[in-house]
mmCIF file of C-alpha atoms in Angstrom:
data_model
loop_
_atom_site.group_PDB
_atom_site.id
_atom_site.type_symbol
_atom_site.label_atom_id
_atom_site.label_comp_id
_atom_site.label_asym_id
_atom_site.label_seq_id
_atom_site.Cartn_x
_atom_site.Cartn_y
_atom_site.Cartn_z
ATOM 1 C CA MET A 1433 0.843 1.368 52.576
ATOM 2 C CA THR A 1434 -1.116 4.455 51.530
ATOM 3 C CA ASN A 1435 0.149 6.038 48.275
ATOM 4 C CA ALA A 1436 2.470 3.049 47.724
ATOM 5 C CA LEU A 1437 0.619 1.995 44.575
ATOM 6 C CA ASN A 1438 0.975 5.296 42.752
ATOM 7 C CA ARG A 1439 1.282 3.621 39.341
ATOM 8 C CA ILE A 1440 -2.024 1.749 39.661
ATOM 9 C CA ARG A 1441 -5.195 3.441 38.391
ATOM 10 C CA VAL A 1442 -8.275 1.747 39.797
ATOM 11 C CA GLY A 1443 -11.638 1.533 38.049
ATOM 12 C CA SER A 1444 -14.658 -0.705 37.651
ATOM 13 C CA ALA A 1445 -16.763 -2.086 34.825
ATOM 14 C CA PRO A 1446 -20.339 -3.051 33.884
ATOM 15 C CA ASP A 1447 -19.393 -6.641 34.702
ATOM 16 C CA SER A 1448 -19.341 -5.717 38.399
ATOM 17 C CA TRP A 1449 -23.002 -4.720 38.003
ATOM 18 C CA GLY A 1450 -23.956 -8.095 36.505
ATOM 19 C CA VAL A 1451 -23.722 -6.937 32.883
ATOM 20 C CA TRP A 1452 -22.606 -9.533 30.344
ATOM 21 C CA PHE A 1453 -24.685 -8.624 27.289
ATOM 22 C CA PRO A 1454 -25.523 -5.450 25.330
ATOM 23 C CA ASP A 1455 -29.195 -5.848 26.193
ATOM 24 C CA ASP A 1456 -30.707 -8.207 28.735
ATOM 25 C CA PRO A 1457 -33.791 -7.835 30.959
ATOM 26 C CA GLN A 1458 -31.848 -9.247 33.920
ATOM 27 C CA GLN A 1459 -29.324 -6.393 33.807
ATOM 28 C CA VAL A 1460 -29.499 -2.919 35.359
ATOM 29 C CA PRO A 1461 -30.078 -0.007 32.954
ATOM 30 C CA TRP A 1462 -26.879 1.693 31.841
ATOM 31 C CA GLU A 1463 -27.850 4.977 33.508
ATOM 32 C CA ARG A 1464 -28.012 3.229 36.869
ATOM 33 C CA PHE A 1465 -24.609 1.617 36.305
ATOM 34 C CA LEU A 1466 -23.017 5.000 35.571
ATOM 35 C CA ASP A 1467 -24.700 6.641 38.559
ATOM 36 C CA GLU A 1468 -23.672 3.888 40.941
ATOM 37 C CA VAL A 1469 -20.115 3.332 39.723
ATOM 38 C CA SER A 1470 -19.494 7.029 40.347
ATOM 39 C CA GLU A 1471 -21.240 6.888 43.726
ATOM 40 C CA ALA A 1472 -19.048 3.921 44.723
ATOM 41 C CA GLY A 1473 -15.954 6.086 44.304
ATOM 42 C CA TYR A 1474 -14.525 5.015 40.960
ATOM 43 C CA SER A 1475 -13.395 7.454 38.285
ATOM 44 C CA TRP A 1476 -12.445 4.981 35.529
ATOM 45 C CA ILE A 1477 -14.765 2.578 33.698
ATOM 46 C CA GLU A 1478 -14.702 0.203 30.749
ATOM 47 C CA LEU A 1479 -17.306 0.250 27.977
ATOM 48 C CA GLY A 1480 -18.489 -3.298 28.686
ATOM 49 C CA PRO A 1481 -20.388 -5.185 25.969
ATOM 50 C CA TYR A 1482 -20.620 -2.948 22.895
ATOM 51 C CA GLY A 1483 -24.096 -1.423 22.809
ATOM 52 C CA TYR A 1484 -24.753 -1.531 26.552
ATOM 53 C CA LEU A 1485 -23.565 2.059 27.006
ATOM 54 C CA PRO A 1486 -24.510 4.635 24.354
ATOM 55 C CA THR A 1487 -22.394 4.195 21.227
ATOM 56 C CA ASP A 1488 -22.639 7.814 20.087
ATOM 57 C CA PRO A 1489 -19.362 9.368 21.306
ATOM 58 C CA ALA A 1490 -20.852 12.809 21.947
ATOM 59 C CA ARG A 1491 -23.678 11.435 24.041
ATOM 60 C CA LEU A 1492 -21.451 9.017 25.954
ATOM 61 C CA THR A 1493 -18.898 11.763 26.605
ATOM 62 C CA ASP A 1494 -21.649 13.927 28.081
ATOM 63 C CA GLU A 1495 -22.935 11.071 30.249
ATOM 64 C CA VAL A 1496 -19.528 10.141 31.686
ATOM 65 C CA ASP A 1497 -18.293 13.715 32.052
ATOM 66 C CA ARG A 1498 -21.191 14.827 34.194
ATOM 67 C CA ARG A 1499 -20.589 11.910 36.531
ATOM 68 C CA GLY A 1500 -16.849 12.561 36.784
ATOM 69 C CA LEU A 1501 -15.962 9.372 34.909
ATOM 70 C CA LYS A 1502 -13.393 8.480 32.235
ATOM 71 C CA VAL A 1503 -13.095 5.426 29.973
ATOM 72 C CA SER A 1504 -10.034 3.172 30.249
ATOM 73 C CA ALA A 1505 -10.777 0.554 27.557
ATOM 74 C CA GLY A 1506 -13.208 -1.150 25.233
ATOM 75 C CA THR A 1507 -13.724 -4.903 25.000
ATOM 76 C CA VAL A 1508 -14.093 -7.308 22.073
ATOM 77 C CA PHE A 1509 -14.552 -11.070 21.734
ATOM 78 C CA THR A 1510 -12.709 -12.820 18.904
ATOM 79 C CA ALA A 1511 -12.503 -16.320 17.413
ATOM 80 C CA LEU A 1512 -9.275 -15.924 15.471
ATOM 81 C CA HIS A 1513 -8.322 -19.562 16.045
ATOM 82 C CA ARG A 1514 -10.884 -20.395 13.348
ATOM 83 C CA GLY A 1515 -8.568 -19.030 10.679
ATOM 84 C CA PRO A 1516 -8.568 -16.349 7.946
ATOM 85 C CA ASP A 1517 -12.238 -16.879 7.094
ATOM 86 C CA VAL A 1518 -13.326 -15.042 10.256
ATOM 87 C CA TRP A 1519 -11.064 -12.020 9.784
ATOM 88 C CA ASP A 1520 -13.507 -9.733 7.948
ATOM 89 C CA ALA A 1521 -16.341 -10.252 10.441
ATOM 90 C CA THR A 1522 -13.897 -9.898 13.339
ATOM 91 C CA TRP A 1523 -12.462 -6.658 11.980
ATOM 92 C CA GLU A 1524 -15.913 -5.191 11.400
ATOM 93 C CA HIS A 1525 -16.769 -5.679 15.080
ATOM 94 C CA VAL A 1526 -13.347 -4.637 16.355
ATOM 95 C CA SER A 1527 -13.447 -1.446 14.276
ATOM 96 C CA GLN A 1528 -16.755 -0.395 15.822
ATOM 97 C CA VAL A 1529 -15.508 -0.863 19.355
ATOM 98 C CA ALA A 1530 -12.056 0.592 18.664
ATOM 99 C CA GLU A 1531 -13.550 3.713 17.101
ATOM 100 C CA LEU A 1532 -15.695 4.394 20.176
ATOM 101 C CA THR A 1533 -12.809 3.521 22.501
ATOM 102 C CA ARG A 1534 -10.530 6.014 20.766
ATOM 103 C CA ALA A 1535 -13.238 8.683 20.718
ATOM 104 C CA MET A 1536 -13.561 8.349 24.509
ATOM 105 C CA GLY A 1537 -9.840 9.001 24.956
ATOM 106 C CA ALA A 1538 -8.946 5.453 26.020
ATOM 107 C CA ARG A 1539 -5.793 3.698 24.865
ATOM 108 C CA HIS A 1540 -6.542 -0.003 25.372
ATOM 109 C CA LEU A 1541 -8.678 -2.631 23.713
ATOM 110 C CA VAL A 1542 -9.265 -5.738 25.826
ATOM 111 C CA VAL A 1543 -9.458 -8.802 23.551
ATOM 112 C CA ILE A 1544 -11.139 -11.931 24.925
ATOM 113 C CA PRO A 1545 -10.882 -15.245 23.039
ATOM 114 C CA SER A 1546 -14.205 -16.857 22.178
ATOM 115 C CA PHE A 1547 -15.691 -19.424 24.542
ATOM 116 C CA TRP A 1548 -15.703 -23.098 23.679
ATOM 117 C CA ARG A 1549 -19.091 -23.215 25.411
ATOM 118 C CA ASP A 1550 -22.293 -21.430 24.455
ATOM 119 C CA ASP A 1551 -22.414 -18.233 26.540
ATOM 120 C CA LYS A 1552 -26.108 -18.674 27.322
ATOM 121 C CA THR A 1553 -26.586 -22.441 27.698
ATOM 122 C CA ALA A 1554 -22.983 -23.496 28.596
ATOM 123 C CA ALA A 1555 -23.279 -26.320 26.050
ATOM 124 C CA LEU A 1556 -19.985 -27.502 24.541
ATOM 125 C CA ILE A 1557 -19.589 -26.032 21.036
ATOM 126 C CA GLU A 1558 -15.874 -26.664 20.359
ATOM 127 C CA PRO A 1559 -13.052 -28.821 21.748
ATOM 128 C CA PRO A 1560 -11.318 -27.178 24.741
ATOM 129 C CA GLU A 1561 -7.880 -27.845 23.199
ATOM 130 C CA LEU A 1562 -6.651 -26.278 19.969
ATOM 131 C CA THR A 1563 -4.796 -28.109 17.227
ATOM 132 C CA VAL A 1564 -1.320 -26.950 16.197
ATOM 133 C CA ARG A 1565 -2.835 -25.243 13.167
ATOM 134 C CA GLN A 1566 -5.462 -23.490 15.311
ATOM 135 C CA TRP A 1567 -2.754 -22.226 17.680
ATOM 136 C CA ALA A 1568 -0.971 -20.747 14.672
ATOM 137 C CA TYR A 1569 -4.196 -19.102 13.485
ATOM 138 C CA LEU A 1570 -4.769 -17.708 16.991
ATOM 139 C CA THR A 1571 -1.291 -16.283 17.542
ATOM 140 C CA LYS A 1572 -0.786 -14.887 14.052
ATOM 141 C CA GLY A 1573 -4.326 -13.532 14.045
ATOM 142 C CA MET A 1574 -3.754 -11.712 17.329
ATOM 143 C CA GLU A 1575 -0.519 -10.216 16.026
ATOM 144 C CA ARG A 1576 -2.319 -8.995 12.922
ATOM 145 C CA LEU A 1577 -5.101 -7.586 15.084
ATOM 146 C CA GLY A 1578 -2.590 -5.808 17.323
ATOM 147 C CA HIS A 1579 -0.866 -4.283 14.298
ATOM 148 C CA GLU A 1580 -4.076 -3.140 12.606
ATOM 149 C CA VAL A 1581 -5.624 -1.708 15.795
ATOM 150 C CA LYS A 1582 -2.425 0.236 16.528
ATOM 151 C CA GLU A 1583 -2.058 1.509 12.976
ATOM 152 C CA ARG A 1584 -5.662 2.571 12.457
ATOM 153 C CA PHE A 1585 -6.815 3.568 15.917
ATOM 154 C CA GLY A 1586 -3.686 4.140 17.994
ATOM 155 C CA LEU A 1587 -4.787 1.605 20.605
ATOM 156 C CA ASP A 1588 -2.869 -1.213 22.289
ATOM 157 C CA ILE A 1589 -4.550 -4.610 22.425
ATOM 158 C CA VAL A 1590 -4.322 -6.585 25.669
ATOM 159 C CA VAL A 1591 -5.435 -10.209 25.435
ATOM 160 C CA HIS A 1592 -7.507 -11.441 28.370
ATOM 161 C CA PRO A 1593 -7.077 -15.078 29.501
ATOM 162 C CA HIS A 1594 -10.529 -16.324 30.466
ATOM 163 C CA ALA A 1595 -12.113 -19.460 31.873
ATOM 164 C CA ASP A 1596 -13.726 -21.724 29.248
ATOM 165 C CA THR A 1597 -11.620 -20.219 26.453
ATOM 166 C CA HIS A 1598 -8.484 -21.537 24.788
ATOM 167 C CA ILE A 1599 -6.257 -19.086 26.692
ATOM 168 C CA ASP A 1600 -6.933 -20.017 30.297
ATOM 169 C CA THR A 1601 -4.408 -22.148 32.212
ATOM 170 C CA GLU A 1602 -0.798 -21.280 33.016
ATOM 171 C CA GLU A 1603 0.348 -23.626 30.244
ATOM 172 C CA HIS A 1604 -1.916 -22.019 27.645
ATOM 173 C CA VAL A 1605 -1.147 -18.457 28.723
ATOM 174 C CA GLU A 1606 2.609 -19.031 28.619
ATOM 175 C CA ARG A 1607 2.338 -20.778 25.249
ATOM 176 C CA PHE A 1608 0.375 -17.823 23.896
ATOM 177 C CA LEU A 1609 2.856 -15.262 25.237
ATOM 178 C CA ASP A 1610 5.863 -17.220 23.993
ATOM 179 C CA SER A 1611 4.283 -17.440 20.533
ATOM 180 C CA THR A 1612 3.366 -13.764 20.066
ATOM 181 C CA ASP A 1613 5.299 -10.524 19.540
ATOM 182 C CA GLY A 1614 5.241 -8.358 22.662
ATOM 183 C CA GLU A 1615 5.388 -5.230 20.505
ATOM 184 C CA LEU A 1616 2.003 -6.138 19.023
ATOM 185 C CA VAL A 1617 0.200 -8.116 21.745
ATOM 186 C CA GLY A 1618 0.010 -7.290 25.457
ATOM 187 C CA LEU A 1619 -1.722 -9.164 28.260
ATOM 188 C CA CYS A 1620 -4.725 -8.190 30.352
ATOM 189 C CA LEU A 1621 -4.168 -10.254 33.483
ATOM 190 C CA ASP A 1622 -7.473 -11.048 35.126
ATOM 191 C CA THR A 1623 -6.531 -12.142 38.625
ATOM 192 C CA GLY A 1624 -9.742 -14.101 39.173
ATOM 193 C CA HIS A 1625 -9.783 -15.978 35.885
ATOM 194 C CA TYR A 1626 -6.115 -16.884 36.184
ATOM 195 C CA ALA A 1627 -6.627 -18.213 39.720
ATOM 196 C CA TYR A 1628 -9.824 -19.998 38.600
ATOM 197 C CA CYS A 1629 -7.728 -21.835 36.015
ATOM 198 C CA GLY A 1630 -4.963 -22.723 38.491
ATOM 199 C CA GLY A 1631 -2.423 -20.009 37.686
ATOM 200 C CA ASP A 1632 -0.136 -18.064 40.045
ATOM 201 C CA ASN A 1633 -0.739 -14.355 39.422
ATOM 202 C CA VAL A 1634 2.369 -13.019 41.157
ATOM 203 C CA LYS A 1635 4.591 -15.530 39.357
ATOM 204 C CA LEU A 1636 3.128 -14.522 36.000
ATOM 205 C CA ILE A 1637 3.713 -10.814 36.688
ATOM 206 C CA GLN A 1638 7.287 -11.481 37.796
ATOM 207 C CA THR A 1639 8.041 -13.790 34.853
ATOM 208 C CA TYR A 1640 6.245 -11.992 32.014
ATOM 209 C CA GLY A 1641 6.125 -8.476 33.459
ATOM 210 C CA GLU A 1642 7.012 -6.783 30.197
ATOM 211 C CA ARG A 1643 3.860 -8.251 28.617
ATOM 212 C CA ILE A 1644 1.434 -7.055 31.315
ATOM 213 C CA GLY A 1645 -0.407 -4.050 29.919
ATOM 214 C CA TYR A 1646 -3.587 -4.050 31.967
ATOM 215 C CA LEU A 1647 -5.198 -5.695 35.004
ATOM 216 C CA HIS A 1648 -8.651 -6.932 35.914
ATOM 217 C CA LEU A 1649 -9.122 -7.410 39.650
ATOM 218 C CA LYS A 1650 -11.311 -10.157 41.015
ATOM 219 C CA GLN A 1651 -11.143 -13.018 43.476
ATOM 220 C CA VAL A 1652 -12.317 -16.630 43.522
ATOM 221 C CA ASP A 1653 -14.021 -18.430 46.398
ATOM 222 C CA PRO A 1654 -11.699 -21.439 46.891
ATOM 223 C CA GLU A 1655 -14.394 -23.718 48.328
ATOM 224 C CA ILE A 1656 -16.805 -23.107 45.472
ATOM 225 C CA LEU A 1657 -13.949 -23.393 42.975
ATOM 226 C CA ALA A 1658 -12.975 -26.807 44.370
ATOM 227 C CA ASP A 1659 -16.517 -28.026 43.756
ATOM 228 C CA VAL A 1660 -16.551 -26.455 40.282
ATOM 229 C CA VAL A 1661 -13.323 -28.239 39.334
ATOM 230 C CA LYS A 1662 -14.370 -31.549 40.891
ATOM 231 C CA ASN A 1663 -17.706 -31.610 39.067
ATOM 232 C CA GLU A 1664 -16.504 -29.927 35.837
ATOM 233 C CA ILE A 1665 -19.072 -27.160 36.168
ATOM 234 C CA PRO A 1666 -19.081 -24.624 33.293
ATOM 235 C CA PHE A 1667 -18.086 -21.033 34.007
ATOM 236 C CA GLY A 1668 -21.568 -19.497 33.661
ATOM 237 C CA PRO A 1669 -23.208 -21.800 36.234
ATOM 238 C CA ALA A 1670 -20.111 -21.408 38.432
ATOM 239 C CA VAL A 1671 -20.644 -17.646 38.484
ATOM 240 C CA GLN A 1672 -24.266 -18.195 39.498
ATOM 241 C CA ARG A 1673 -22.948 -20.233 42.437
ATOM 242 C CA GLY A 1674 -20.829 -17.265 43.515
ATOM 243 C CA VAL A 1675 -17.408 -18.540 42.456
ATOM 244 C CA MET A 1676 -16.247 -14.954 41.892
ATOM 245 C CA CYS A 1677 -16.458 -13.389 45.325
ATOM 246 C CA GLU A 1678 -16.106 -10.027 46.995
ATOM 247 C CA PRO A 1679 -12.537 -9.178 48.045
ATOM 248 C CA PRO A 1680 -10.778 -9.781 50.345
ATOM 249 C CA ALA A 1681 -12.694 -13.028 50.952
ATOM 250 C CA GLY A 1682 -11.124 -15.075 48.147
ATOM 251 C CA VAL A 1683 -7.941 -15.803 46.211
ATOM 252 C CA PRO A 1684 -5.563 -14.577 45.031
ATOM 253 C CA ALA A 1685 -4.665 -12.124 47.789
ATOM 254 C CA LEU A 1686 -4.704 -8.796 45.955
ATOM 255 C CA GLU A 1687 -2.065 -6.999 48.038
ATOM 256 C CA PRO A 1688 0.920 -9.004 46.661
ATOM 257 C CA VAL A 1689 -0.542 -8.921 43.146
ATOM 258 C CA LEU A 1690 -0.825 -5.125 43.236
ATOM 259 C CA ALA A 1691 2.635 -4.813 44.782
ATOM 260 C CA ALA A 1692 4.132 -6.964 42.012
ATOM 261 C CA ALA A 1693 2.337 -4.853 39.400
ATOM 262 C CA GLN A 1694 3.593 -1.637 41.023
ATOM 263 C CA ASN A 1695 7.133 -2.999 40.886
ATOM 264 C CA LEU A 1696 6.951 -3.247 37.093
ATOM 265 C CA GLY A 1697 7.563 0.488 37.006
ATOM 266 C CA VAL A 1698 4.829 1.333 34.492
ATOM 267 C CA GLU A 1699 1.376 2.851 34.841
ATOM 268 C CA LEU A 1700 -1.365 0.224 34.788
ATOM 269 C CA PHE A 1701 -5.114 0.251 34.961
ATOM 270 C CA ALA A 1702 -6.565 -2.154 37.507
ATOM 271 C CA ILE A 1703 -10.255 -2.546 36.738
ATOM 272 C CA VAL A 1704 -12.500 -4.346 39.229
ATOM 273 C CA GLU A 1705 -14.602 -7.033 37.551
ATOM 274 C CA GLN A 1706 -16.606 -9.212 39.882
ATOM 275 C CA ASP A 1707 -18.654 -11.532 37.678
ATOM 276 C CA MET A 1708 -22.212 -11.607 39.020
ATOM 277 C CA TYR A 1709 -24.492 -12.361 36.068
ATOM 278 C CA PRO A 1710 -27.347 -12.441 36.799
ATOM 279 C CA CYS A 1711 -27.759 -10.602 40.087
ATOM 280 C CA PRO A 1712 -30.430 -8.599 41.958
ATOM 281 C CA PRO A 1713 -30.260 -4.907 40.981
ATOM 282 C CA ASP A 1714 -29.559 -3.714 44.523
ATOM 283 C CA LYS A 1715 -26.620 -6.091 45.084
ATOM 284 C CA PRO A 1716 -23.739 -4.452 43.143
ATOM 285 C CA LEU A 1717 -23.474 -0.973 44.688
ATOM 286 C CA PRO A 1718 -22.723 -1.998 48.302
ATOM 287 C CA ILE A 1719 -20.165 -4.545 47.078
ATOM 288 C CA ALA A 1720 -18.542 -1.992 44.761
ATOM 289 C CA THR A 1721 -18.324 0.554 47.565
ATOM 290 C CA ARG A 1722 -16.754 -1.915 49.989
ATOM 291 C CA THR A 1723 -14.333 -3.110 47.300
ATOM 292 C CA ARG A 1724 -13.218 0.458 46.603
ATOM 293 C CA THR A 1725 -12.626 0.975 50.322
ATOM 294 C CA PHE A 1726 -10.629 -2.249 50.480
ATOM 295 C CA LEU A 1727 -8.450 -1.242 47.516
ATOM 296 C CA ARG A 1728 -7.774 2.113 49.148
ATOM 297 C CA SER A 1729 -6.569 0.232 52.214
ATOM 298 C CA CYS A 1730 -4.121 -1.582 49.914
ATOM 299 C CA GLY A 1731 -2.779 1.767 48.720
ATOM 300 C CA ALA A 1732 -4.550 1.834 45.370
#
């Protein structure tokens, strides 16, 4: 299968080093992340939470260049389902991240919907289901965001379905895609989150292939996931239990997912993101190295 996946560009992200926040004493320093992601054999990275890596473009360019790295995307969280009142604050944050993303030569902005749980305590802060009006706010807001980001920064937004957000299950993802303009809003398919929420990754790629603009690669431990679903365990505590596992030990099988993505006939980034917050500082590098070896064996 070697060289079969010639349209797939593999990278990794701070998330695979246990980084969820711009600054947290439980996380590895950014210098160590950059050193180790390069050592593990990756050449592409994402920015991660804004402020974790240096935000001065000249300094960050120097840091990534001397490690042989390039940036594929930035990431933002949004709560556009809350309506027009949140637009100004959302745009202020998005502009910061988009400006740095563009300066680093990347072309994508990964947009994650806000959690309906508190990201530190996992306490419920909103209903898991949106009203009809909130769905309209979400879809129209994302289209506006896609338009503005393209016009002002030349970037494509790719919306990331995520556990414990309003875009999670197959039903919600399809509703979102059917309700948004593909010229303005692409999809970042996270294989682990979609499987976590019961979705079929290959089916989604085959059905909505023209909307797939970006991939995140991760796997779910099916035994831990079954317990998580049975006991309604929030995503954060589920991660601490190891629900996101090292490939190829979990689901979905990545070989057919990558093959389906290759068959789309377009170049795609496939960024490894194994959620491990928090984790011991020496844990990520060996996993990242083995994962890179595994992906090479798949032809990526």
